[in-house]
XYZ file of C-alpha atoms in Angstrom:
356
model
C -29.134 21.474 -2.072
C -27.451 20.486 0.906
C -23.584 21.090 2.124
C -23.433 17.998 3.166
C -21.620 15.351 0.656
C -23.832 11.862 -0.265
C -21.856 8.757 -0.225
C -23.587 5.453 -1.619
C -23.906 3.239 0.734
C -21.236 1.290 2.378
C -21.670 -2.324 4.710
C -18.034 -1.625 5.406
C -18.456 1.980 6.738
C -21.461 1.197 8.430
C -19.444 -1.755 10.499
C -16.763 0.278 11.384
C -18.791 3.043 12.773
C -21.159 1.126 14.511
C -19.219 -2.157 15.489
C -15.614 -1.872 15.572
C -15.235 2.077 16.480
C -12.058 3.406 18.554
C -11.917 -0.729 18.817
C -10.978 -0.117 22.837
C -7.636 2.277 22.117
C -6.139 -0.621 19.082
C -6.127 -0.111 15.561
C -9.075 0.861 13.535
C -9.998 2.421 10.496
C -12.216 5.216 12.163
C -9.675 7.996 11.389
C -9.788 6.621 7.457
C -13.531 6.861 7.501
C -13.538 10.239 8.853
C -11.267 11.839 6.702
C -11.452 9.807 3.311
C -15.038 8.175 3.257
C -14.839 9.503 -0.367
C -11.708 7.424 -1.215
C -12.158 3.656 -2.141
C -8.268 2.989 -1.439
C -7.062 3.422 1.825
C -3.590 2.412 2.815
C -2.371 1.866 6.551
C 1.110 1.744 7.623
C 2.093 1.634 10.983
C 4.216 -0.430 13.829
C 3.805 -3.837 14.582
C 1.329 -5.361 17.274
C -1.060 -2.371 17.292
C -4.012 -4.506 15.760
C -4.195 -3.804 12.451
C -4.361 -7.156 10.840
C -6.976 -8.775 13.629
C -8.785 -5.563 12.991
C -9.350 -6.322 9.230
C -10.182 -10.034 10.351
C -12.861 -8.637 13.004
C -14.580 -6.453 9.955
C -14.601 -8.809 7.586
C -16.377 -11.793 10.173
C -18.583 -8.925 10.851
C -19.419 -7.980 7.084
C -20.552 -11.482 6.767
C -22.147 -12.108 9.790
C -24.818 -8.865 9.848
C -24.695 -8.153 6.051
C -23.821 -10.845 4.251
C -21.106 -9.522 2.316
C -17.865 -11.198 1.989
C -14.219 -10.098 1.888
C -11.218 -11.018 -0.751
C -7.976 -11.588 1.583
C -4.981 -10.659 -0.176
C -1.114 -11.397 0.001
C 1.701 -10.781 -2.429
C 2.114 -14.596 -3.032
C 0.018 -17.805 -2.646
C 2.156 -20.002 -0.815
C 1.518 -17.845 2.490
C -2.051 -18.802 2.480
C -1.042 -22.448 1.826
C 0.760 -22.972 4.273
C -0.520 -25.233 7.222
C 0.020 -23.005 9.777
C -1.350 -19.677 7.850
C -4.528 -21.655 8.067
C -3.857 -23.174 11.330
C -3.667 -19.916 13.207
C -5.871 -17.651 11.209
C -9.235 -17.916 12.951
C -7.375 -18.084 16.348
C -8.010 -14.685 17.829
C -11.494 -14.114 16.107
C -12.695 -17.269 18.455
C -10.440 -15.803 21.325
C -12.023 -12.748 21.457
C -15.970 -14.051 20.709
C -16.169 -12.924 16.721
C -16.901 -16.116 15.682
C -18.376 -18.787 18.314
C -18.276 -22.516 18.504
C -20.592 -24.695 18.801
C -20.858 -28.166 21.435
C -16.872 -26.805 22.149
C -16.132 -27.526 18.258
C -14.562 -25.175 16.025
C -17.103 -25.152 13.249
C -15.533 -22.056 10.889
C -12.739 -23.333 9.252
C -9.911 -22.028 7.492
C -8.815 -23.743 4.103
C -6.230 -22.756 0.971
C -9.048 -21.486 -0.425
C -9.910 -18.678 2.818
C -12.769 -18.834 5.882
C -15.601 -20.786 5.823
C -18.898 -20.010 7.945
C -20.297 -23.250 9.775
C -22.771 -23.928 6.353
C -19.666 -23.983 4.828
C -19.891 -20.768 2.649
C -16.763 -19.389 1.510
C -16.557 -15.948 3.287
C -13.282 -14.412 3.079
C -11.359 -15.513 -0.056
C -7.959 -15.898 -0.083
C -6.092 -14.452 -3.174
C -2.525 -13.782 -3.875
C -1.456 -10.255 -6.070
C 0.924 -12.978 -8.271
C -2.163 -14.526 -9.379
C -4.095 -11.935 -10.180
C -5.394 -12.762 -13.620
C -7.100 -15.450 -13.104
C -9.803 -13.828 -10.857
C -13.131 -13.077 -13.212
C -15.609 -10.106 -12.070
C -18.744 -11.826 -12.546
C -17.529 -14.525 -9.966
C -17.222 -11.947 -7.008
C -20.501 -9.638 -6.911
C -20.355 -10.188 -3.233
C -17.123 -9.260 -2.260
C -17.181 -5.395 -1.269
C -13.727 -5.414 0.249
C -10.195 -6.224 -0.861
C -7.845 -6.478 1.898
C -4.070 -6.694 0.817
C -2.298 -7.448 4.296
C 1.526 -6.712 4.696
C 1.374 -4.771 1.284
C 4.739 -3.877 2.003
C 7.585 -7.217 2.303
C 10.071 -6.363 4.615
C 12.310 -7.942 1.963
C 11.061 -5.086 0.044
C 10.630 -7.422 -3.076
C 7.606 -7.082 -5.161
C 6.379 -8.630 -7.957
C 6.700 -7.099 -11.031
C 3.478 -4.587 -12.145
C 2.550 -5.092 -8.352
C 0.283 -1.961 -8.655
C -1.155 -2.267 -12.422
C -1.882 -6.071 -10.559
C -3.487 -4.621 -7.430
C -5.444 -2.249 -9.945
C -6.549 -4.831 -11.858
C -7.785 -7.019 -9.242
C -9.962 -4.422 -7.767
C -11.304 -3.553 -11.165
C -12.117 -7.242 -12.068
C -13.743 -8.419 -8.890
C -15.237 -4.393 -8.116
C -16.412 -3.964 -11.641
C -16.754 -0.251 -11.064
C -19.624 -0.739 -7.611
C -20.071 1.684 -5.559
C -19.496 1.280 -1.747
C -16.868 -0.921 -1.764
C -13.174 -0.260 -1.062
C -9.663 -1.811 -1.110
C -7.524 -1.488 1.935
C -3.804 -2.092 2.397
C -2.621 -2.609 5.939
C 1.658 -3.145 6.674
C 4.107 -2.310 9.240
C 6.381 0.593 8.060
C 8.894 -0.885 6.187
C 9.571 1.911 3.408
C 7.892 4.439 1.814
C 9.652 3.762 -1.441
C 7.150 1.492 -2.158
C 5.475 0.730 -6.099
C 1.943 1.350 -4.623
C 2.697 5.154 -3.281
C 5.244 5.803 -5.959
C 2.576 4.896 -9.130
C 0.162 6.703 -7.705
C 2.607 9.820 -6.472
C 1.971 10.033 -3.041
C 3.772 10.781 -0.067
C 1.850 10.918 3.135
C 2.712 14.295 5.022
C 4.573 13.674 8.674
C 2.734 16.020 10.382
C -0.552 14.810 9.824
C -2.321 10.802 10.822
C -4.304 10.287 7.455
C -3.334 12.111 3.979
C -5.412 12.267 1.471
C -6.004 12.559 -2.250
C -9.160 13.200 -2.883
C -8.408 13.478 -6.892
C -6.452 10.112 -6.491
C -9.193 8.412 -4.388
C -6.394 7.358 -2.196
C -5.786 8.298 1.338
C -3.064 6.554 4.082
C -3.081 6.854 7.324
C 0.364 6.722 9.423
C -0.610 5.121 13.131
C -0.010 7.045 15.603
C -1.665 6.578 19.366
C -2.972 2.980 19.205
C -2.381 0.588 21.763
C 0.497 -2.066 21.273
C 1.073 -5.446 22.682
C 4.257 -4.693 23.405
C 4.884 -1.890 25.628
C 7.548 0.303 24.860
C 9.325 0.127 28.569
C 9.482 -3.757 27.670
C 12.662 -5.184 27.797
C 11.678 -7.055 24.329
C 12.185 -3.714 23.095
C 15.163 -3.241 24.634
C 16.892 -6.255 22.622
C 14.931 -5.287 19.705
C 16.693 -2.050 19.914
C 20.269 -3.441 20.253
C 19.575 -5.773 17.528
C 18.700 -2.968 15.195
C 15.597 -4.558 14.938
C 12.980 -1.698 14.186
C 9.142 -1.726 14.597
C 8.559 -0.093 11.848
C 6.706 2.557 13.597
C 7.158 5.968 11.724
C 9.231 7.433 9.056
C 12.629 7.770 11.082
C 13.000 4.307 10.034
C 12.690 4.784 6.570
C 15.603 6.480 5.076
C 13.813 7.570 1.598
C 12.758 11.339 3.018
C 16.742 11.825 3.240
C 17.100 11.282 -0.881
C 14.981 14.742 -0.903
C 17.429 17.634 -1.476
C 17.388 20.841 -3.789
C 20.119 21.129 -6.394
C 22.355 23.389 -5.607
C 23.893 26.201 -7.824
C 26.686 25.170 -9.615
C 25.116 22.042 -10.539
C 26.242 21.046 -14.149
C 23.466 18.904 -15.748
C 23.958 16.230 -17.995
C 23.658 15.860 -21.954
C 19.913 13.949 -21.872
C 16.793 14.729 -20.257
C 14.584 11.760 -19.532
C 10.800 11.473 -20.020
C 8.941 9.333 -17.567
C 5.054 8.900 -17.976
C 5.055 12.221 -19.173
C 7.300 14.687 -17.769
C 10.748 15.614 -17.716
C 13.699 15.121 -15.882
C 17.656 16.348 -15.742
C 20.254 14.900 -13.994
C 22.420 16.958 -12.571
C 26.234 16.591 -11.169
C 27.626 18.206 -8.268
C 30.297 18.216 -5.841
C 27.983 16.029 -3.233
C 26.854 13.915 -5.690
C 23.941 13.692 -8.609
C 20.167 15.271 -8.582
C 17.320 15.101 -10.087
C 15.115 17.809 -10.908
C 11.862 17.970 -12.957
C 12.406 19.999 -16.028
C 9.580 22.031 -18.424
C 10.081 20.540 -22.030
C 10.192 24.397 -23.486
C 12.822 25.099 -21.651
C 15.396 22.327 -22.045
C 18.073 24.525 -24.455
C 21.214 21.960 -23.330
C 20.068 18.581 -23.971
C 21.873 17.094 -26.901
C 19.608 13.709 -26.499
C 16.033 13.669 -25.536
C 14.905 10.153 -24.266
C 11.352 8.222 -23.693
C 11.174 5.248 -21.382
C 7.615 3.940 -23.397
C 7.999 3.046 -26.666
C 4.438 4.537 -27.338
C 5.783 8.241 -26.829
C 8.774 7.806 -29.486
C 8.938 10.502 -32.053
C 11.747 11.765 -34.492
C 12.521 14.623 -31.692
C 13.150 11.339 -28.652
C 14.499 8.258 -28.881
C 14.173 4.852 -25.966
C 16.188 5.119 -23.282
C 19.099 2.500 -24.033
C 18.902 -0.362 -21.759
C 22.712 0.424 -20.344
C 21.700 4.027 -19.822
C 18.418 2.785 -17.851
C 20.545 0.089 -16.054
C 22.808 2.724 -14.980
C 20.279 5.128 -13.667
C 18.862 1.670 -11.376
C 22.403 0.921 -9.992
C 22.490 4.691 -8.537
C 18.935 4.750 -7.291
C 19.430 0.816 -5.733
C 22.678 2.167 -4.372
C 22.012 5.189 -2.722
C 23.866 7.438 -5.376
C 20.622 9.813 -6.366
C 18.882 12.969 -4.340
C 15.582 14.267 -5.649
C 14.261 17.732 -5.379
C 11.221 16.800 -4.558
C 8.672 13.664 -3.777
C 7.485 13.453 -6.573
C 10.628 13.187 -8.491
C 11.594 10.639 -6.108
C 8.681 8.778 -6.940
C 8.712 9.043 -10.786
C 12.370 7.473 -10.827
C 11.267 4.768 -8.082
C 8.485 4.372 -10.700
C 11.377 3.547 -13.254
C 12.833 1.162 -10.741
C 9.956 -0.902 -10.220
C 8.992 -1.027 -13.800
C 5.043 -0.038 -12.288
């Protein structure tokens, strides 16, 4: 038997090996393939201008145009694709840069509410927004092997609510469970207190470009060593930087790995312990302010009140979190108030927060 793992086949790993590649020094999705060609979600978060979103464009006008497969275009919210100069400017770098081509000097592609049309007027990239996802039916979509959710991450940082049970579901509908075909998220780093990484509990390690989760079927990738349009000596930058104005280009800029701190001895903990999709948590008070700490249920002696935050794991021993008591803990997190012990008890509280 050989060493060597089988993958069914992909159109989408077979364009970016053999038609986009490095893509000249700009963003690709190489570095993805290489380390997570077993993962159907990919996630890539980097700074602005390094290509990521004309990359996406390039692969899916090149999915169509040699295999015939078409892509589902994704935002958080309709209106972005409706608007007149979404459309407007869409296509504009794919005919800039000879991905699409025109013909007798006319732009025959077109770009519509509904997505991309080729020049027979087939609909080849769909637009779809995660606040409608329900209405999308599987049977509609055997064609589409890739879901591309662009600027999964707002820099408002407001997402709808259920943003990854409706990301999850959308994949599942229009996927229905085929092989060789994947989802990818692409944003700027905003934050990695996101409802995407914190439902699926994943934290992408600093030290490395792509993580991955090969249990999860997830991987990211954190950009580092593309091109950008904007060099860093530019004196854009420059103002950016006085303005405060971030690029979003690594974790500095993201303050969540500073909530991660141990709890310290002398920590007093308080009277509850909280369940939250199945494990358990204690609060703890201390002199610099309040921790969290995963707990073992066995071993939870001081607890005086034992609370569930889904009414399906209610029992005489644990009763719902109150709504006050839940408010409470959302105030701290929004505010700034909580440290974690770890990432993944970050991520089960952000859970809480988002409602995921």
């Amino acid at each position: 038997m050989s060493d060597v793992m089988s993958y069914p086949v992909c159109y989408l790993d077979r364009v970016i090996e053999e038609d986009i590649g490095d893509n000249d020094g700009w963003a690709s999705f190489l570095k993805l393939l290489k380390k997570a060609r077993g993962c159907p979600i990919w996630f890539m978060i980097g700074a602005r201008r390094i290509g990521k979103t004309d990359v996406a464009l390039h692969i899916a006008l090149v999915l169509w145009q040699k295999y015939r497969r078409k892509t589902m275009w994704v935002r958080d919210v309709l209106r972005t694709m409706e608007a007149a100069n979404f459309q407007a400017d869409f296509l504009n770098d794919a005919y800039e840069f000879g991905w699409i081509h025109d013909e007798d000097d006319k732009h025959v592609w077109s770009c519509k509410a509904d997505g991309v049309h080729d020049p027979s007027g087939e609909l080849v990239i769909k637009f779809q927004s995660l606040s409608t996802y329900s209405s999308r039916r599987g049977p509609a979509h055997p064609d589409v092997d890739l879901i591309l959710f662009d600027e999964f991450i707002p820099e408002d940082r407001r997402y709808m609510k259920g943003a990854l049970k409706g990301l999850m579901s959308l994949t599942k509908t229009v996927f229905s469970g085929r092989e060789g075909c994947r989802c990818i998220c692409t944003s700027n780093f905003v934050a990695l207190s996101n409802p995407y990484f914190a439902g699926f509990e994943i934290y992408p390690d600093p030290k490395q470009d792509v993580t991955v989760w090969e249990d999860k079927g997830v991987a990211i990738e954190r950009c580092r060593g593309y091109r950008c349009a904007i060099a860093k000596e530019s004196a854009w930058n420059k103002a950016y930087a006085a303005a405060h104005y971030g690029d979003y280009a690594d974790e500095d800029e993201d303050e969540m790995h500073k909530l991660i701190r141990r709890i310290p001895k002398g920590a007093v903990p308080d009277r509850w312990a909280l369940n939250i999709y199945g494990k358990w948590f204690r609060i703890y008070t201390t002199t610099g302010g309040m921790r969290i700490a995963k707990q073992e249920r066995n071993i939870i002696k001081s607890a005086t009140t034992m609370y569930v935050t889904d009414p399906k794991d209610l029992s005489d021993e644990v009763a719902l979190i109150p709504a006050v008591t839940r408010l409470g803990i959302e105030n701290d997190i929004a505010l700034g108030r909580m440290r974690y012990e770890d990432a993944n008890t970050l991520f089960a509280f952000v859970n809480l927060t988002y409602n995921i």
